[in-house]
Coordinates of C-alpha atoms in Angstrom, one line a residue:
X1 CA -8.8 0.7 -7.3
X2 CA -8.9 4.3 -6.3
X3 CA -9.3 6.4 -3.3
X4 CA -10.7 9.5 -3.4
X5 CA -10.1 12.4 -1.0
X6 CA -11.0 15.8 -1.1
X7 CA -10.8 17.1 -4.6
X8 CA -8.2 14.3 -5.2
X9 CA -8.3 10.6 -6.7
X10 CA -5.4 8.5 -6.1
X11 CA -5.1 5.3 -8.3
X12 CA -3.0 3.6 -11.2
X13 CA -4.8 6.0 -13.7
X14 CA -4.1 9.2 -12.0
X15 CA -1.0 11.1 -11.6
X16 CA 1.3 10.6 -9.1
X17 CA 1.1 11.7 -5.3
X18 CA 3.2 13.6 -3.9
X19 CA 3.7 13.8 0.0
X20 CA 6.6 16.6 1.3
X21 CA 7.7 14.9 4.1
X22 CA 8.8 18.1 6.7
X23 CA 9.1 16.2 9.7
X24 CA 11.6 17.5 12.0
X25 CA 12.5 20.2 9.7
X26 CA 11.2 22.8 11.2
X27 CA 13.5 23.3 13.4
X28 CA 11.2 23.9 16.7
X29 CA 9.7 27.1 14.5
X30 CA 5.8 27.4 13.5
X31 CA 6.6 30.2 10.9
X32 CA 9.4 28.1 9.5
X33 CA 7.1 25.0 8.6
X34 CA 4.7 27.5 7.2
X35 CA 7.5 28.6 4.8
X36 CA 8.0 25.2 4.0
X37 CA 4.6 24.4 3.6
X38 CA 4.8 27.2 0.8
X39 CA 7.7 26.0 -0.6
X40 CA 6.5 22.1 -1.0
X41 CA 3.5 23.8 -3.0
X42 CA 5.7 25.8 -4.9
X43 CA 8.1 22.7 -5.4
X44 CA 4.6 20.6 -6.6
X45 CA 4.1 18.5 -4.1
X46 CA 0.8 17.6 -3.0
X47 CA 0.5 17.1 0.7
X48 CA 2.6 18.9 3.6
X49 CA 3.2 16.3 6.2
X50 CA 4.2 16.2 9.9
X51 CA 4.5 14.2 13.2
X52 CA 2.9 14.4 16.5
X53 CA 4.3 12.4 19.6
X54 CA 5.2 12.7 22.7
X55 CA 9.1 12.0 22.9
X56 CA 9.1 9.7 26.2
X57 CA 6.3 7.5 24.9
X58 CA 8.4 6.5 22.0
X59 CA 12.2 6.2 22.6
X60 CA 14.5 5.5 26.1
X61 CA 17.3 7.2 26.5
X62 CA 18.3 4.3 28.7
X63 CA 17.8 2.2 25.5
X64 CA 19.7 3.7 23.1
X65 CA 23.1 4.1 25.9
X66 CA 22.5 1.2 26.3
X67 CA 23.1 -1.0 23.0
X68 CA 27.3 -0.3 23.5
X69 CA 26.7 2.5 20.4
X70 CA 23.8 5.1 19.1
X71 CA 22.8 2.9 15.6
X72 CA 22.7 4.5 12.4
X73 CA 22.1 8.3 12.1
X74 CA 21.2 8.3 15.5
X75 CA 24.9 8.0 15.7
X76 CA 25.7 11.9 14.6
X77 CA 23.6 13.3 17.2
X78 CA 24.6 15.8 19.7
X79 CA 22.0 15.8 21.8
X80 CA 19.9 12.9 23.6
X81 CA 17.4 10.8 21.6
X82 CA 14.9 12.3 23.7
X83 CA 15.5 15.6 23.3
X84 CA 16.2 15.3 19.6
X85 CA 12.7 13.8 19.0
X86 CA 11.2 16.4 21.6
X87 CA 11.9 18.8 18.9
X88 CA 10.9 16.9 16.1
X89 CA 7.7 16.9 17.2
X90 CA 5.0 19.7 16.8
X91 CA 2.8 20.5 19.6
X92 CA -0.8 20.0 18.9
X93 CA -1.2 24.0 19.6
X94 CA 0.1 24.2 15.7
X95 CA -2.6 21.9 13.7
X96 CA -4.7 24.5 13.2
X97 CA -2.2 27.4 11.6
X98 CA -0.7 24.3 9.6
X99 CA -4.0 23.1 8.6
X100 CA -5.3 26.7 7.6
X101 CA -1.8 27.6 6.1
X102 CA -1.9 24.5 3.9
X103 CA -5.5 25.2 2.6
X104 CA -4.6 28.7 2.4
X105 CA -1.7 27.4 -0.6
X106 CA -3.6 24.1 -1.9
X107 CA -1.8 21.6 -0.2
X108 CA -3.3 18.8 2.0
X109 CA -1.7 18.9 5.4
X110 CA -0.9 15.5 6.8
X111 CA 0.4 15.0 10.4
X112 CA 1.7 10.9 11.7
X113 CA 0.2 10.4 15.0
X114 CA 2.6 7.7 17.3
X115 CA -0.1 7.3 20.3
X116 CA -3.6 6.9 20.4
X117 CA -4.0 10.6 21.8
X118 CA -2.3 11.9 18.9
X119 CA -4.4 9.3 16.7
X120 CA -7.7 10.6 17.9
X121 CA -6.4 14.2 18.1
X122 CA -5.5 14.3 14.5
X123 CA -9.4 13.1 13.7
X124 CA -10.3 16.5 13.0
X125 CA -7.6 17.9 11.0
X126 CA -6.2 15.4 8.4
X127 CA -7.9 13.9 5.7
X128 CA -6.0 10.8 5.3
X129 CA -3.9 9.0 8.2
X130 CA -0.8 7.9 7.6
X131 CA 1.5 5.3 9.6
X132 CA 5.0 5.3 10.3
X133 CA 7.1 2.0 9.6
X134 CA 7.6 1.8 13.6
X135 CA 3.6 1.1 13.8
X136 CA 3.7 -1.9 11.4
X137 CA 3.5 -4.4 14.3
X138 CA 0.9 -2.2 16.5
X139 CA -1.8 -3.7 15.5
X140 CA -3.9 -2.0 17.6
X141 CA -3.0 1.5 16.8
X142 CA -3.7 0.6 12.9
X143 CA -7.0 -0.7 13.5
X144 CA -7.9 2.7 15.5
X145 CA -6.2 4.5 12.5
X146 CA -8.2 2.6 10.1
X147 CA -11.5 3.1 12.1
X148 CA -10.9 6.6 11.6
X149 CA -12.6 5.8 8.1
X150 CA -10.5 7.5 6.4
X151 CA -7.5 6.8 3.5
X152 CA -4.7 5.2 5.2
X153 CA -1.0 5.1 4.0
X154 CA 1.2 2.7 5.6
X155 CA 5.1 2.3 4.9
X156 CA 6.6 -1.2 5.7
X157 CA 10.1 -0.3 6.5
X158 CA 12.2 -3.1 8.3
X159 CA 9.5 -5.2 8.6
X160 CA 8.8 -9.1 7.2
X161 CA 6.2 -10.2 4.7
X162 CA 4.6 -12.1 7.5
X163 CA 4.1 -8.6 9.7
X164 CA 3.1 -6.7 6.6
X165 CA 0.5 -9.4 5.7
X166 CA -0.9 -9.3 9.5
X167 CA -1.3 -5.8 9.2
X168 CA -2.7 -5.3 5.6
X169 CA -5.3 -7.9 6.7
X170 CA -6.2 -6.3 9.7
X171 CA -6.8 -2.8 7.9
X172 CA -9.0 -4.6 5.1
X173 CA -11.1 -6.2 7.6
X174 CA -12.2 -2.0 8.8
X175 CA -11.3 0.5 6.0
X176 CA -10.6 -0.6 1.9
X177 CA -8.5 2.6 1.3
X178 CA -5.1 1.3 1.8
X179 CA -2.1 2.4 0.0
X180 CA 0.7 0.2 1.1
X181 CA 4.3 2.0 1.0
X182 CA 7.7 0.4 0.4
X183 CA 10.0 1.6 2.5
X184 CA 13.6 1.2 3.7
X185 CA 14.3 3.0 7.4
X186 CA 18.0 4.0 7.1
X187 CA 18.4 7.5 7.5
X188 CA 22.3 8.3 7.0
X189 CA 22.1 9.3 2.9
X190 CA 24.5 6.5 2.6
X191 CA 25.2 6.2 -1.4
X192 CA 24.7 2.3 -0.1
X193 CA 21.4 2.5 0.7
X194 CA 20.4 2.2 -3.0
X195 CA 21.5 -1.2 -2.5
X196 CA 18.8 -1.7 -0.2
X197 CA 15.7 -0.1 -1.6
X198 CA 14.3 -3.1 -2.7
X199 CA 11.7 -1.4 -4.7
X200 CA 10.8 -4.9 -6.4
X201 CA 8.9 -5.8 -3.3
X202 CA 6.0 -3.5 -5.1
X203 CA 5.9 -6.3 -7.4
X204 CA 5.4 -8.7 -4.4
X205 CA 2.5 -6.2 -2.8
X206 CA 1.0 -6.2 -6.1
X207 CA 0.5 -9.6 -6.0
X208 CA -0.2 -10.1 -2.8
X209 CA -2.6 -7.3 -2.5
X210 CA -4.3 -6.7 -5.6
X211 CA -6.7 -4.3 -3.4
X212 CA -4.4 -2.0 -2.6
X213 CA -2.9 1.3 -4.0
X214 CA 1.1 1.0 -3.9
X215 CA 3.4 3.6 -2.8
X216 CA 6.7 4.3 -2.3
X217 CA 8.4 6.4 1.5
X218 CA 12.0 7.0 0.4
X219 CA 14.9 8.4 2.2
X220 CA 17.5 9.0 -1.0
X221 CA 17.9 12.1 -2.9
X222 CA 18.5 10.3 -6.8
X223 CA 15.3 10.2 -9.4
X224 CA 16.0 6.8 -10.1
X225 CA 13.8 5.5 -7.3
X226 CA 11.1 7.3 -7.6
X227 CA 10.9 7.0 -11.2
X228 CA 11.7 3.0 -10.9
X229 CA 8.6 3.0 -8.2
X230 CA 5.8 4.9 -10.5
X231 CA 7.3 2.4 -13.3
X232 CA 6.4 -0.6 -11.2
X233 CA 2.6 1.3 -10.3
X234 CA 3.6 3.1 -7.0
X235 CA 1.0 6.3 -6.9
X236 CA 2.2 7.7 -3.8
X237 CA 5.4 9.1 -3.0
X238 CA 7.1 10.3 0.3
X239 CA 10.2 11.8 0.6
X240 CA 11.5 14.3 3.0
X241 CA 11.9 18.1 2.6
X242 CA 13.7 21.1 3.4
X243 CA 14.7 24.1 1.9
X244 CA 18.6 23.6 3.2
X245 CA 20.5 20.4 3.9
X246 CA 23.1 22.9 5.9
X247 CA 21.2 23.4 9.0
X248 CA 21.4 21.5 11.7
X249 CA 18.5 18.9 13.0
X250 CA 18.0 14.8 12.2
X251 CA 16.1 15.4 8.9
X252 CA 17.9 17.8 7.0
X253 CA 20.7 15.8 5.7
X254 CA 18.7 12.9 3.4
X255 CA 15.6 15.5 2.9
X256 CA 15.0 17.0 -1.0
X257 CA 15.1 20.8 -1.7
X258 CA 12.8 22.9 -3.7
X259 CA 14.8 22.6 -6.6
X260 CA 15.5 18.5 -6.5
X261 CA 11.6 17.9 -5.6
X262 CA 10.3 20.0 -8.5
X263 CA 12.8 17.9 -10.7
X264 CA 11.1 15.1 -9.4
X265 CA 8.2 16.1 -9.9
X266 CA 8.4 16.8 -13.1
X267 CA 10.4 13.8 -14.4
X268 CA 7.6 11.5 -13.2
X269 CA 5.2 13.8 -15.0
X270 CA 6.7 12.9 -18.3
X271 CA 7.2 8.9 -17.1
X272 CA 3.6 9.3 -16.9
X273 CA 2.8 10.1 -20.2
X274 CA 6.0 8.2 -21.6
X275 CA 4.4 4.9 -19.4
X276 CA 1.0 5.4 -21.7
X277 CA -1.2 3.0 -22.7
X278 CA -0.8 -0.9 -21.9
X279 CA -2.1 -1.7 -25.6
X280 CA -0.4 -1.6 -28.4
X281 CA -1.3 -0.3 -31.4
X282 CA 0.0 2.1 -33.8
X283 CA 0.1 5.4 -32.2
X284 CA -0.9 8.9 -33.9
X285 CA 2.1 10.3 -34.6
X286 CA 3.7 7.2 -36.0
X287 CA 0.5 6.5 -38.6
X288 CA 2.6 8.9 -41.7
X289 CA 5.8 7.2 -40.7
X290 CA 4.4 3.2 -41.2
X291 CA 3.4 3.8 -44.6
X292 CA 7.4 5.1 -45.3
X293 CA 9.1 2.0 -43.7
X294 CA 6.6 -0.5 -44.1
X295 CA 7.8 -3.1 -47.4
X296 CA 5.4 -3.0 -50.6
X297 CA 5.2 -4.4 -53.9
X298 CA 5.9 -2.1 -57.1
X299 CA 5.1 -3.4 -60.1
X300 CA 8.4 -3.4 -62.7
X301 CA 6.4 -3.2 -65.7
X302 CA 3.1 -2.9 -66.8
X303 CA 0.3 -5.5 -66.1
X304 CA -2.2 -6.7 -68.0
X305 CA -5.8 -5.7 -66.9

């Protein structure tokens, strides 16, 4: 299975993909996600990636007052959920500088629409759709997503098997180029959260979905992960980035800097050529060493003819 995009191919015999999650990291300022555009290049990713909603179609301040306590990073926040996520978002006045900034550099820009608006907005600007966890159960949005004919990346982050299978079969039944993302949707940086990754579930997917490119949308900072994921056939990878974890804003605490994600980057560049080939046989630079370890038979005197 591969998709192809662009000048890229994604698949189990390609390298690794690399999506630089920005998010909300751009702090409400267009020349500051350009920067950090440049410096996800720089760093080796592969796509720059965003988010376009509109804050009171997606979360209630009424809700979360409402539930005794804020839940999980929500929790640090000094300012409303609204108003938090108002920020977050970028207006749609931006896609074009981000789009022409990211070709500019080599980067694909990516942008997560959360309403059908955004969804059919977005049409003309990205060149592969990809759906946050909170969509799994919208059905309806991932079929317009997937009618969009495009590649489609979908996380699964606190969702069944029974609501991922739903959606997986409803994207097959419109668009084949699926890569299906593991996901966990905690967002505190918790050391605990490793316990929670679950990246086995890939092996699950696999199974499940032989069609289907894996991936991995991770909220941690270690290599381990990521290199455990590409082990187990994940092709994509999401994590998020910023070029500080001091500023202030939701994103900047778990994100990766320029210096962690070219680490990763280049660590799953050598598991790529470590991982190899899945036959054996005796490699090139072992063929001298064989013939010095291997047992043989010496004669201990001489033989007749």
């Amino acid at each position: 299975m591969e998709i192809k995009f662009g000048n890229r191919t994604i698949g189990l015999n390609h390298p690794t993909y690399f999506i630089a999650d920005i998010a909300a990291n751009h702090d409400g300022d267009l020349e500051r996600a350009k920067l950090l555009i440049r410096l996800a290049k720089e760093a080796g990713a592969d796509a720059a990636k965003f988010q376009n909603f509109d804050a009171p179609k997606i979360v209630s301040d009424y809700g979360f007052t409402h539930m005794n306590a804020q839940v999980s990073h929500q929790a640090t926040w000094k300012k409303s959920v609204t108003e938090v996520y108002r920020a977050a978002s970028i207006p749609f006045e931006w896609s074009l500088t981000l789009t022409e900034e990211c070709q500019e550099v080599g980067i694909d820009y990516f942008s997560s629409p959360y309403d059908f608006t955004a969804i059919d907005f977005l049409d003309q600007y990205v060149p592969v759709y990809k759906a946050g966890s909170g969509e799994i159960d919208w059905i309806e949005a991932l079929e317009r997503m997937a009618g969009k004919g495009k590649p489609f990346f979908v996380a699964t982050g606190a969702s069944t098997i029974g609501e991922v299978q739903k959606a997986v079969h409803a994207i097959l039944k419109i668009n084949r180029q699926l890569v299906l993302m593991q996901c966990n949707t905690n967002y505190t940086a918790s050391p605990d959260n490793y316990d929670h990754l679950h990246i086995n579930v890939l092996k699950t997917y696999a199974t499940l979905f032989p069609d289907v490119i894996l991936g991995l949308s991770d909220h941690t900072h270690a290599l381990a992960p990521v290199l455990g994921a590409v082990t187990l056939g994940a092709r994509v990878i999401e994590r998020h980035f910023t070029d500080s974890h001091d500023r202030e804003g939701p994103d900047h605490k778990f994100a990766m800097n320029p210096e962690t994600w070219a680490k990763m980057v280049e660590e799953t560049r050598l598991l790529e050529r470590a991982l190899g080939s899945s036959d054996k046989f005796v490699a090139e630079n072992e063929k001298d060493t064989s013939v010095v370890q291997r047992r043989c038979l010496r004669a201990a005197r001489d033989l007749k003819a």
